[in-house]
Amino acid sequence: MQMKIGGDTLALDVNIRRQIESEAEKFAARFPTGQIDAQITIQEEFDPLHGHRVRCELSARVSPGCQIVVRDARKTASEAILEVFTTARRNIRRSRRQNLPATAPPITCAASAQLARY
C-alpha cells in the first residue's frame, strides 16, 4: 500500500501519524490482492458556525475502476480520522453489495401473468 500523509502541522504530530497508519493498515487489510494508493490530508480550519475544527480527507484508489473520497471535520483529530476511515469502509461494503449479481431468478412473463390472476 502506498500512502501519503499531508496537510498542515497536524500531519507532523507523531501520535496522529500513528493513528492514521494503523487505520490505513486496517483499511488495506480488506484488499489483500489489490494495490491501494491512498492520500490522507489533515488540517485545522475555522468554521464560523462550529469554531475550530480538524478536517480529515481520505482519497484512495482501491482498484483500477474504484476510487473512494471521504471528508469529515470534527473537534479533535482522532475523531476525524476514525470517522473518515469508518465511512470509507462502509462505502466499500455498499459498493460491493451493489456490484453483486442478484441471487433470485428473474420473474418471467408467464409467472407474472399467474401472479396477476390472484
A tleap script that builds the chain and sets N, CA, C and O, in Angstrom:
source leaprc.protein.ff14SB
mol = sequence {
  NMET GLN MET LYS ILE GLY GLY ASP THR LEU
  ALA LEU ASP VAL ASN ILE ARG ARG GLN ILE
  GLU SER GLU ALA GLU LYS PHE ALA ALA ARG
  PHE PRO THR GLY GLN ILE ASP ALA GLN ILE
  THR ILE GLN GLU GLU PHE ASP PRO LEU HIE
  GLY HIE ARG VAL ARG CYS GLU LEU SER ALA
  ARG VAL SER PRO GLY CYS GLN ILE VAL VAL
  ARG ASP ALA ARG LYS THR ALA SER GLU ALA
  ILE LEU GLU VAL PHE THR THR ALA ARG ARG
  ASN ILE ARG ARG SER ARG ARG GLN ASN LEU
  PRO ALA THR ALA PRO PRO ILE THR CYS ALA
  ALA SER ALA GLN LEU ALA ARG CTYR
}
set mol.1.N position { 0.838 -1.175 0.000 }
set mol.1.CA position { 0.000 0.000 0.000 }
set mol.1.C position { 0.885 1.241 0.000 }
set mol.1.O position { 1.789 1.382 0.824 }
set mol.2.N position { 0.608 2.122 -0.930 }
set mol.2.CA position { 1.306 3.392 -0.952 }
set mol.2.C position { 0.421 4.412 -0.255 }
set mol.2.O position { -0.773 4.509 -0.537 }
set mol.3.N position { 1.022 5.179 0.664 }
set mol.3.CA position { 0.250 6.135 1.430 }
set mol.3.C position { 1.031 7.432 1.555 }
set mol.3.O position { 2.237 7.430 1.801 }
set mol.4.N position { 0.325 8.534 1.381 }
set mol.4.CA position { 0.929 9.856 1.523 }
set mol.4.C position { 0.091 10.634 2.531 }
set mol.4.O position { -1.119 10.779 2.358 }
set mol.5.N position { 0.734 11.131 3.580 }
set mol.5.CA position { 0.060 11.920 4.599 }
set mol.5.C position { 0.500 13.362 4.430 }
set mol.5.O position { 1.697 13.653 4.429 }
set mol.6.N position { -0.447 14.257 4.288 }
set mol.6.CA position { -0.129 15.660 4.102 }
set mol.6.C position { -1.051 16.549 4.909 }
set mol.6.O position { -1.936 16.073 5.620 }
set mol.7.N position { -0.834 17.835 4.788 }
set mol.7.CA position { -1.654 18.803 5.498 }
set mol.7.C position { -0.776 19.823 6.186 }
set mol.7.O position { 0.358 20.068 5.774 }
set mol.8.N position { -1.316 20.422 7.250 }
set mol.8.CA position { -0.537 21.422 7.969 }
set mol.8.C position { 0.257 20.748 9.096 }
set mol.8.O position { 0.578 19.564 8.993 }
set mol.9.N position { 0.566 21.461 10.134 }
set mol.9.CA position { 1.433 20.947 11.196 }
set mol.9.C position { 0.857 19.737 11.912 }
set mol.9.O position { 1.603 19.006 12.564 }
set mol.10.N position { -0.443 19.502 11.812 }
set mol.10.CA position { -1.013 18.300 12.422 }
set mol.10.C position { -0.437 17.034 11.797 }
set mol.10.O position { -0.316 16.010 12.469 }
set mol.11.N position { -0.081 17.099 10.518 }
set mol.11.CA position { 0.469 15.929 9.834 }
set mol.11.C position { 1.854 15.568 10.369 }
set mol.11.O position { 2.335 14.459 10.135 }
set mol.12.N position { 2.488 16.476 11.073 }
set mol.12.CA position { 3.812 16.215 11.631 }
set mol.12.C position { 3.752 15.576 13.012 }
set mol.12.O position { 4.758 15.056 13.493 }
set mol.13.N position { 2.582 15.607 13.662 }
set mol.13.CA position { 2.437 15.045 15.003 }
set mol.13.C position { 2.569 13.522 14.942 }
set mol.13.O position { 1.919 12.870 14.125 }
set mol.14.N position { 3.409 12.965 15.807 }
set mol.14.CA position { 3.716 11.536 15.790 }
set mol.14.C position { 2.482 10.699 16.131 }
set mol.14.O position { 2.235 9.683 15.481 }
set mol.15.N position { 1.711 11.100 17.129 }
set mol.15.CA position { 0.536 10.326 17.525 }
set mol.15.C position { -0.530 10.301 16.433 }
set mol.15.O position { -1.167 9.273 16.203 }
set mol.16.N position { -0.717 11.415 15.776 }
set mol.16.CA position { -1.696 11.482 14.686 }
set mol.16.C position { -1.241 10.611 13.519 }
set mol.16.O position { -2.055 9.908 12.921 }
set mol.17.N position { 0.036 10.649 13.191 }
set mol.17.CA position { 0.557 9.809 12.104 }
set mol.17.C position { 0.398 8.333 12.438 }
set mol.17.O position { 0.054 7.537 11.565 }
set mol.18.N position { 0.648 7.955 13.701 }
set mol.18.CA position { 0.468 6.550 14.110 }
set mol.18.C position { -0.977 6.110 13.954 }
set mol.18.O position { -1.247 5.009 13.475 }
set mol.19.N position { -1.905 6.968 14.358 }
set mol.19.CA position { -3.312 6.616 14.236 }
set mol.19.C position { -3.710 6.478 12.764 }
set mol.19.O position { -4.430 5.549 12.400 }
set mol.20.N position { -3.249 7.386 11.933 }
set mol.20.CA position { -3.550 7.302 10.502 }
set mol.20.C position { -2.972 6.021 9.911 }
set mol.20.O position { -3.647 5.334 9.145 }
set mol.21.N position { -1.738 5.695 10.257 }
set mol.21.CA position { -1.112 4.487 9.727 }
set mol.21.C position { -1.820 3.222 10.190 }
set mol.21.O position { -1.990 2.291 9.403 }
set mol.22.N position { -2.238 3.170 11.458 }
set mol.22.CA position { -2.939 1.976 11.944 }
set mol.22.C position { -4.314 1.838 11.287 }
set mol.22.O position { -4.721 0.730 10.941 }
set mol.23.N position { -5.030 2.945 11.113 }
set mol.23.CA position { -6.332 2.892 10.436 }
set mol.23.C position { -6.155 2.519 8.965 }
set mol.23.O position { -6.976 1.793 8.407 }
set mol.24.N position { -5.095 3.009 8.341 }
set mol.24.CA position { -4.833 2.674 6.944 }
set mol.24.C position { -4.489 1.195 6.784 }
set mol.24.O position { -4.871 0.581 5.788 }
set mol.25.N position { -3.784 0.620 7.736 }
set mol.25.CA position { -3.481 -0.810 7.685 }
set mol.25.C position { -4.749 -1.639 7.801 }
set mol.25.O position { -4.904 -2.638 7.097 }
set mol.26.N position { -5.661 -1.236 8.684 }
set mol.26.CA position { -6.949 -1.934 8.806 }
set mol.26.C position { -7.734 -1.832 7.500 }
set mol.26.O position { -8.349 -2.800 7.054 }
set mol.27.N position { -7.702 -0.654 6.901 }
set mol.27.CA position { -8.410 -0.433 5.639 }
set mol.27.C position { -7.798 -1.280 4.527 }
set mol.27.O position { -8.528 -1.873 3.733 }
set mol.28.N position { -6.480 -1.344 4.459 }
set mol.28.CA position { -5.791 -2.109 3.414 }
set mol.28.C position { -5.983 -3.609 3.595 }
set mol.28.O position { -5.894 -4.358 2.623 }
set mol.29.N position { -6.242 -4.060 4.812 }
set mol.29.CA position { -6.458 -5.484 5.062 }
set mol.29.C position { -7.703 -5.999 4.347 }
set mol.29.O position { -7.829 -7.201 4.114 }
set mol.30.N position { -8.610 -5.115 4.004 }
set mol.30.CA position { -9.822 -5.509 3.270 }
set mol.30.C position { -9.526 -5.837 1.810 }
set mol.30.O position { -10.365 -6.431 1.134 }
set mol.31.N position { -8.367 -5.468 1.321 }
set mol.31.CA position { -7.997 -5.667 -0.070 }
set mol.31.C position { -6.671 -6.410 -0.150 }
set mol.31.O position { -5.661 -5.810 -0.518 }
set mol.32.N position { -6.643 -7.700 0.184 }
set mol.32.CA position { -5.366 -8.415 0.223 }
set mol.32.C position { -4.731 -8.592 -1.154 }
set mol.32.O position { -3.512 -8.730 -1.255 }
set mol.33.N position { -5.529 -8.591 -2.206 }
set mol.33.CA position { -4.955 -8.823 -3.538 }
set mol.33.C position { -4.652 -7.543 -4.294 }
set mol.33.O position { -3.837 -7.549 -5.217 }
set mol.34.N position { -5.285 -6.459 -3.923 }
set mol.34.CA position { -5.128 -5.220 -4.689 }
set mol.34.C position { -4.082 -4.289 -4.120 }
set mol.34.O position { -3.734 -4.353 -2.941 }
set mol.35.N position { -3.596 -3.431 -4.978 }
set mol.35.CA position { -2.649 -2.392 -4.574 }
set mol.35.C position { -3.437 -1.116 -4.326 }
set mol.35.O position { -4.157 -0.654 -5.212 }
set mol.36.N position { -3.316 -0.548 -3.154 }
set mol.36.CA position { -4.063 0.646 -2.778 }
set mol.36.C position { -3.126 1.846 -2.757 }
set mol.36.O position { -2.034 1.790 -2.192 }
set mol.37.N position { -3.569 2.924 -3.381 }
set mol.37.CA position { -2.859 4.197 -3.321 }
set mol.37.C position { -3.741 5.146 -2.532 }
set mol.37.O position { -4.849 5.469 -2.960 }
set mol.38.N position { -3.258 5.594 -1.379 }
set mol.38.CA position { -4.071 6.448 -0.514 }
set mol.38.C position { -3.348 7.760 -0.234 }
set mol.38.O position { -2.126 7.810 -0.100 }
set mol.39.N position { -4.141 8.806 -0.151 }
set mol.39.CA position { -3.631 10.115 0.237 }
set mol.39.C position { -4.528 10.638 1.346 }
set mol.39.O position { -5.742 10.750 1.173 }
set mol.40.N position { -3.928 10.956 2.483 }
set mol.40.CA position { -4.660 11.460 3.635 }
set mol.40.C position { -4.180 12.882 3.909 }
set mol.40.O position { -2.983 13.136 4.038 }
set mol.41.N position { -5.132 13.795 3.995 }
set mol.41.CA position { -4.819 15.184 4.297 }
set mol.41.C position { -5.515 15.548 5.588 }
set mol.41.O position { -6.710 15.298 5.746 }
set mol.42.N position { -4.771 16.141 6.520 }
set mol.42.CA position { -5.341 16.551 7.793 }
set mol.42.C position { -4.909 17.983 8.069 }
set mol.42.O position { -3.731 18.322 7.962 }
set mol.43.N position { -5.876 18.813 8.425 }
set mol.43.CA position { -5.556 20.219 8.665 }
set mol.43.C position { -6.602 20.848 9.576 }
set mol.43.O position { -7.740 20.386 9.668 }
set mol.44.N position { -6.183 21.907 10.239 }
set mol.44.CA position { -7.093 22.669 11.087 }
set mol.44.C position { -7.808 23.701 10.230 }
set mol.44.O position { -7.263 24.212 9.251 }
set mol.45.N position { -9.043 23.993 10.623 }
set mol.45.CA position { -9.796 25.021 9.921 }
set mol.45.C position { -10.688 25.740 10.920 }
set mol.45.O position { -10.940 25.246 12.019 }
set mol.46.N position { -11.152 26.893 10.529 }
set mol.46.CA position { -12.083 27.648 11.360 }
set mol.46.C position { -13.405 27.744 10.625 }
set mol.46.O position { -13.478 28.276 9.518 }
set mol.47.N position { -14.435 27.230 11.245 }
set mol.47.CA position { -15.786 27.291 10.710 }
set mol.47.C position { -16.551 28.308 11.549 }
set mol.47.O position { -16.640 28.133 12.764 }
set mol.48.N position { -17.105 29.361 10.955 }
set mol.48.CA position { -17.801 30.379 11.751 }
set mol.48.C position { -18.955 29.821 12.577 }
set mol.48.O position { -19.292 30.366 13.628 }
set mol.49.N position { -19.556 28.738 12.101 }
set mol.49.CA position { -20.685 28.151 12.817 }
set mol.49.C position { -20.242 27.229 13.947 }
set mol.49.O position { -20.846 27.226 15.020 }
set mol.50.N position { -19.181 26.440 13.710 }
set mol.50.CA position { -18.752 25.421 14.670 }
set mol.50.C position { -17.443 25.742 15.380 }
set mol.50.O position { -17.070 25.021 16.305 }
set mol.51.N position { -16.745 26.776 14.992 }
set mol.51.CA position { -15.471 27.125 15.626 }
set mol.51.C position { -14.310 26.358 15.004 }
set mol.51.O position { -14.368 25.946 13.845 }
set mol.52.N position { -13.259 26.174 15.792 }
set mol.52.CA position { -12.069 25.467 15.307 }
set mol.52.C position { -12.371 23.983 15.205 }
set mol.52.O position { -12.918 23.373 16.123 }
set mol.53.N position { -12.000 23.420 14.064 }
set mol.53.CA position { -12.231 22.001 13.807 }
set mol.53.C position { -11.025 21.429 13.084 }
set mol.53.O position { -10.176 22.163 12.578 }
set mol.54.N position { -10.966 20.112 13.043 }
set mol.54.CA position { -9.916 19.412 12.304 }
set mol.54.C position { -10.585 18.683 11.147 }
set mol.54.O position { -11.500 17.883 11.343 }
set mol.55.N position { -10.112 18.974 9.938 }
set mol.55.CA position { -10.668 18.342 8.737 }
set mol.55.C position { -9.722 17.250 8.277 }
set mol.55.O position { -8.513 17.455 8.169 }
set mol.56.N position { -10.298 16.081 8.007 }
set mol.56.CA position { -9.517 14.952 7.504 }
set mol.56.C position { -10.139 14.511 6.176 }
set mol.56.O position { -11.359 14.417 6.049 }
set mol.57.N position { -9.293 14.246 5.209 }
set mol.57.CA position { -9.758 13.798 3.894 }
set mol.57.C position { -8.959 12.577 3.476 }
set mol.57.O position { -7.731 12.565 3.558 }
set mol.58.N position { -9.666 11.552 3.027 }
set mol.58.CA position { -9.047 10.329 2.529 }
set mol.58.C position { -9.431 10.178 1.066 }
set mol.58.O position { -10.612 10.197 0.719 }
set mol.59.N position { -8.443 10.031 0.226 }
set mol.59.CA position { -8.652 9.742 -1.185 }
set mol.59.C position { -7.870 8.472 -1.484 }
set mol.59.O position { -6.642 8.460 -1.406 }
set mol.60.N position { -8.586 7.401 -1.826 }
set mol.60.CA position { -7.925 6.115 -2.034 }
set mol.60.C position { -8.393 5.482 -3.334 }
set mol.60.O position { -9.588 5.430 -3.624 }
set mol.61.N position { -7.445 5.011 -4.097 }
set mol.61.CA position { -7.755 4.237 -5.304 }
set mol.61.C position { -7.569 2.774 -4.919 }
set mol.61.O position { -6.445 2.310 -4.727 }
set mol.62.N position { -8.685 2.052 -4.807 }
set mol.62.CA position { -8.636 0.681 -4.301 }
set mol.62.C position { -8.557 -0.357 -5.414 }
set mol.62.O position { -8.146 -1.492 -5.175 }
set mol.63.N position { -8.941 0.016 -6.606 }
set mol.63.CA position { -8.801 -0.853 -7.771 }
set mol.63.C position { -8.802 0.040 -9.003 }
set mol.63.O position { -9.070 1.235 -8.887 }
set mol.64.N position { -8.511 -0.504 -10.173 }
set mol.64.CA position { -8.446 0.361 -11.357 }
set mol.64.C position { -9.725 1.151 -11.630 }
set mol.64.O position { -9.650 2.246 -12.187 }
set mol.65.N position { -10.879 0.639 -11.261 }
set mol.65.CA position { -12.113 1.353 -11.544 }
set mol.65.C position { -12.825 1.894 -10.327 }
set mol.65.O position { -13.972 2.327 -10.434 }
set mol.66.N position { -12.186 1.885 -9.182 }
set mol.66.CA position { -12.865 2.286 -7.944 }
set mol.66.C position { -11.994 3.243 -7.140 }
set mol.66.O position { -10.861 2.924 -6.780 }
set mol.67.N position { -12.540 4.407 -6.872 }
set mol.67.CA position { -11.858 5.399 -6.049 }
set mol.67.C position { -12.816 5.870 -4.964 }
set mol.67.O position { -13.993 6.114 -5.231 }
set mol.68.N position { -12.315 5.996 -3.751 }
set mol.68.CA position { -13.105 6.451 -2.609 }
set mol.68.C position { -12.552 7.791 -2.154 }
set mol.68.O position { -11.342 7.938 -1.979 }
set mol.69.N position { -13.432 8.770 -1.962 }
set mol.69.CA position { -13.051 10.068 -1.415 }
set mol.69.C position { -14.000 10.364 -0.265 }
set mol.69.O position { -15.215 10.422 -0.451 }
set mol.70.N position { -13.435 10.553 0.930 }
set mol.70.CA position { -14.237 10.819 2.119 }
set mol.70.C position { -13.630 12.014 2.852 }
set mol.70.O position { -12.414 12.094 3.032 }
set mol.71.N position { -14.494 12.943 3.274 }
set mol.71.CA position { -14.063 14.113 4.051 }
set mol.71.C position { -14.933 14.208 5.292 }
set mol.71.O position { -16.121 13.886 5.264 }
set mol.72.N position { -14.321 14.654 6.377 }
set mol.72.CA position { -15.081 14.894 7.596 }
set mol.72.C position { -14.324 15.891 8.463 }
set mol.72.O position { -13.098 15.983 8.396 }
set mol.73.N position { -15.065 16.632 9.273 }
set mol.73.CA position { -14.455 17.601 10.193 }
set mol.73.C position { -15.037 17.376 11.580 }
set mol.73.O position { -16.253 17.272 11.745 }
set mol.74.N position { -14.169 17.303 12.566 }
set mol.74.CA position { -14.574 17.092 13.961 }
set mol.74.C position { -13.761 18.006 14.857 }
set mol.74.O position { -12.855 18.702 14.398 }
set mol.75.N position { -14.091 17.999 16.139 }
set mol.75.CA position { -13.377 18.848 17.102 }
set mol.75.C position { -11.947 18.382 17.338 }
set mol.75.O position { -11.051 19.208 17.512 }
set mol.76.N position { -11.718 17.066 17.346 }
set mol.76.CA position { -10.361 16.555 17.570 }
set mol.76.C position { -9.902 15.756 16.352 }
set mol.76.O position { -10.714 15.257 15.573 }
set mol.77.N position { -8.606 15.650 16.210 }
set mol.77.CA position { -8.038 14.931 15.072 }
set mol.77.C position { -8.367 13.443 15.128 }
set mol.77.O position { -8.666 12.841 14.096 }
set mol.78.N position { -8.318 12.843 16.311 }
set mol.78.CA position { -8.578 11.403 16.413 }
set mol.78.C position { -10.010 11.066 16.009 }
set mol.78.O position { -10.246 10.042 15.368 }
set mol.79.N position { -10.965 11.917 16.377 }
set mol.79.CA position { -12.354 11.690 15.977 }
set mol.79.C position { -12.507 11.802 14.464 }
set mol.79.O position { -13.199 10.988 13.854 }
set mol.80.N position { -11.877 12.789 13.859 }
set mol.80.CA position { -11.981 12.992 12.414 }
set mol.80.C position { -11.365 11.821 11.654 }
set mol.80.O position { -11.942 11.348 10.675 }
set mol.81.N position { -10.212 11.355 12.091 }
set mol.81.CA position { -9.536 10.239 11.428 }
set mol.81.C position { -10.376 8.978 11.528 }
set mol.81.O position { -10.577 8.279 10.535 }
set mol.82.N position { -10.867 8.688 12.725 }
set mol.82.CA position { -11.682 7.491 12.926 }
set mol.82.C position { -12.940 7.533 12.068 }
set mol.82.O position { -13.301 6.525 11.461 }
set mol.83.N position { -13.603 8.664 12.007 }
set mol.83.CA position { -14.837 8.796 11.234 }
set mol.83.C position { -14.576 8.655 9.734 }
set mol.83.O position { -15.377 8.041 9.030 }
set mol.84.N position { -13.491 9.203 9.242 }
set mol.84.CA position { -13.171 9.107 7.811 }
set mol.84.C position { -12.933 7.658 7.404 }
set mol.84.O position { -13.471 7.207 6.393 }
set mol.85.N position { -12.145 6.932 8.166 }
set mol.85.CA position { -11.862 5.541 7.804 }
set mol.85.C position { -13.081 4.643 8.005 }
set mol.85.O position { -13.271 3.697 7.241 }
set mol.86.N position { -13.908 4.915 9.013 }
set mol.86.CA position { -15.140 4.155 9.209 }
set mol.86.C position { -16.084 4.361 8.035 }
set mol.86.O position { -16.671 3.403 7.532 }
set mol.87.N position { -16.231 5.588 7.602 }
set mol.87.CA position { -17.094 5.892 6.457 }
set mol.87.C position { -16.554 5.260 5.183 }
set mol.87.O position { -17.331 4.762 4.369 }
set mol.88.N position { -15.253 5.269 4.996 }
set mol.88.CA position { -14.653 4.649 3.808 }
set mol.88.C position { -14.927 3.147 3.779 }
set mol.88.O position { -15.266 2.602 2.729 }
set mol.89.N position { -14.785 2.474 4.921 }
set mol.89.CA position { -15.080 1.037 4.978 }
set mol.89.C position { -16.550 0.771 4.664 }
set mol.89.O position { -16.876 -0.179 3.951 }
set mol.90.N position { -17.430 1.609 5.197 }
set mol.90.CA position { -18.865 1.463 4.945 }
set mol.90.C position { -19.171 1.665 3.459 }
set mol.90.O position { -19.970 0.923 2.888 }
set mol.91.N position { -18.555 2.645 2.839 }
set mol.91.CA position { -18.783 2.898 1.414 }
set mol.91.C position { -18.283 1.742 0.547 }
set mol.91.O position { -18.908 1.406 -0.459 }
set mol.92.N position { -17.174 1.141 0.927 }
set mol.92.CA position { -16.658 -0.016 0.185 }
set mol.92.C position { -17.637 -1.174 0.274 }
set mol.92.O position { -17.906 -1.828 -0.733 }
set mol.93.N position { -18.178 -1.442 1.461 }
set mol.93.CA position { -19.166 -2.514 1.614 }
set mol.93.C position { -20.391 -2.246 0.745 }
set mol.93.O position { -20.891 -3.154 0.080 }
set mol.94.N position { -20.869 -1.018 0.747 }
set mol.94.CA position { -22.043 -0.673 -0.068 }
set mol.94.C position { -21.767 -0.863 -1.558 }
set mol.94.O position { -22.608 -1.392 -2.286 }
set mol.95.N position { -20.607 -0.439 -2.003 }
set mol.95.CA position { -20.302 -0.568 -3.429 }
set mol.95.C position { -20.151 -2.035 -3.819 }
set mol.95.O position { -20.513 -2.415 -4.933 }
set mol.96.N position { -19.625 -2.858 -2.927 }
set mol.96.CA position { -19.515 -4.288 -3.229 }
set mol.96.C position { -20.892 -4.928 -3.314 }
set mol.96.O position { -21.126 -5.779 -4.172 }
set mol.97.N position { -21.803 -4.529 -2.435 }
set mol.97.CA position { -23.165 -5.072 -2.484 }
set mol.97.C position { -23.862 -4.687 -3.775 }
set mol.97.O position { -24.575 -5.505 -4.355 }
set mol.98.N position { -23.674 -3.475 -4.231 }
set mol.98.CA position { -24.316 -3.026 -5.455 }
set mol.98.C position { -23.771 -3.741 -6.681 }
set mol.98.O position { -24.480 -3.892 -7.676 }
set mol.99.N position { -22.538 -4.177 -6.621 }
set mol.99.CA position { -21.919 -4.845 -7.762 }
set mol.99.C position { -22.183 -6.342 -7.788 }
set mol.99.O position { -21.868 -7.002 -8.778 }
set mol.100.N position { -22.758 -6.896 -6.714 }
set mol.100.CA position { -23.054 -8.323 -6.684 }
set mol.100.C position { -24.238 -8.620 -7.593 }
set mol.100.O position { -25.185 -7.835 -7.645 }
set mol.101.N position { -24.201 -9.747 -8.315 }
set mol.101.CA position { -25.351 -10.105 -9.141 }
set mol.101.C position { -26.511 -10.556 -8.250 }
set mol.101.O position { -26.295 -11.046 -7.141 }
set mol.102.N position { -27.710 -10.393 -8.729 }
set mol.102.CA position { -28.894 -10.791 -7.966 }
set mol.102.C position { -28.918 -12.310 -7.829 }
set mol.102.O position { -28.623 -13.018 -8.792 }
set mol.103.N position { -29.261 -12.815 -6.659 }
set mol.103.CA position { -29.285 -14.256 -6.429 }
set mol.103.C position { -30.637 -14.865 -6.766 }
set mol.103.O position { -30.710 -16.058 -7.061 }
set mol.104.N position { -31.696 -14.091 -6.731 }
set mol.104.CA position { -33.025 -14.610 -7.053 }
set mol.104.C position { -33.204 -14.623 -8.573 }
set mol.104.O position { -32.766 -13.704 -9.264 }
set mol.105.N position { -33.857 -15.685 -9.090 }
set mol.105.CA position { -34.087 -15.716 -10.533 }
set mol.105.C position { -35.092 -14.645 -10.923 }
set mol.105.O position { -36.002 -14.343 -10.152 }
set mol.106.N position { -34.942 -14.072 -12.102 }
set mol.106.CA position { -35.882 -13.032 -12.524 }
set mol.106.C position { -37.263 -13.618 -12.786 }
set mol.106.O position { -37.384 -14.783 -13.163 }
set mol.107.N position { -38.300 -12.815 -12.589 }
set mol.107.CA position { -39.665 -13.254 -12.836 }
set mol.107.C position { -39.919 -13.194 -14.334 }
set mol.107.O position { -39.691 -12.172 -14.980 }
set mol.108.N position { -40.401 -14.319 -14.874 }
set mol.108.CA position { -40.689 -14.364 -16.304 }
set mol.108.C position { -42.094 -13.834 -16.567 }
set mol.108.O position { -42.867 -13.598 -15.639 }
set mol.109.N position { -42.404 -13.655 -17.824 }
set mol.109.CA position { -43.724 -13.125 -18.193 }
set mol.109.C position { -44.839 -14.083 -17.777 }
set mol.109.O position { -45.892 -13.635 -17.323 }
set mol.110.N position { -44.627 -15.408 -17.924 }
set mol.110.CA position { -45.650 -16.384 -17.562 }
set mol.110.C position { -45.905 -16.341 -16.056 }
set mol.110.O position { -47.052 -16.418 -15.617 }
set mol.111.N position { -44.851 -16.221 -15.277 }
set mol.111.CA position { -45.011 -16.175 -13.820 }
set mol.111.C position { -45.709 -14.891 -13.405 }
set mol.111.O position { -46.506 -14.911 -12.466 }
set mol.112.N position { -45.442 -13.788 -14.063 }
set mol.112.CA position { -46.102 -12.547 -13.700 }
set mol.112.C position { -47.563 -12.568 -14.099 }
set mol.112.O position { -48.383 -11.930 -13.438 }
set mol.113.N position { -47.919 -13.285 -15.167 }
set mol.113.CA position { -49.329 -13.404 -15.555 }
set mol.113.C position { -50.084 -14.226 -14.533 }
set mol.113.O position { -51.237 -13.919 -14.234 }
set mol.114.N position { -49.466 -15.267 -13.988 }
set mol.114.CA position { -50.123 -16.054 -12.955 }
set mol.114.C position { -50.321 -15.253 -11.694 }
set mol.114.O position { -51.348 -15.394 -11.031 }
set mol.115.N position { -49.363 -14.412 -11.343 }
set mol.115.CA position { -49.497 -13.578 -10.156 }
set mol.115.C position { -50.614 -12.548 -10.324 }
set mol.115.O position { -51.268 -12.179 -9.349 }
set mol.116.N position { -50.830 -12.092 -11.531 }
set mol.116.CA position { -51.854 -11.089 -11.788 }
set mol.116.C position { -53.256 -11.659 -11.592 }
set mol.116.O position { -54.167 -10.916 -11.228 }
set mol.117.N position { -53.457 -12.964 -11.824 }
set mol.117.CA position { -54.781 -13.569 -11.654 }
set mol.117.C position { -55.175 -13.649 -10.186 }
set mol.117.O position { -56.369 -13.614 -9.885 }
set mol.118.N position { -54.258 -13.752 -9.289 }
set mol.118.CA position { -54.576 -13.896 -7.861 }
set mol.118.C position { -54.807 -12.585 -7.278 }
set mol.118.O position { -55.089 -12.482 -6.084 }
savepdb mol mol.pdb
quit
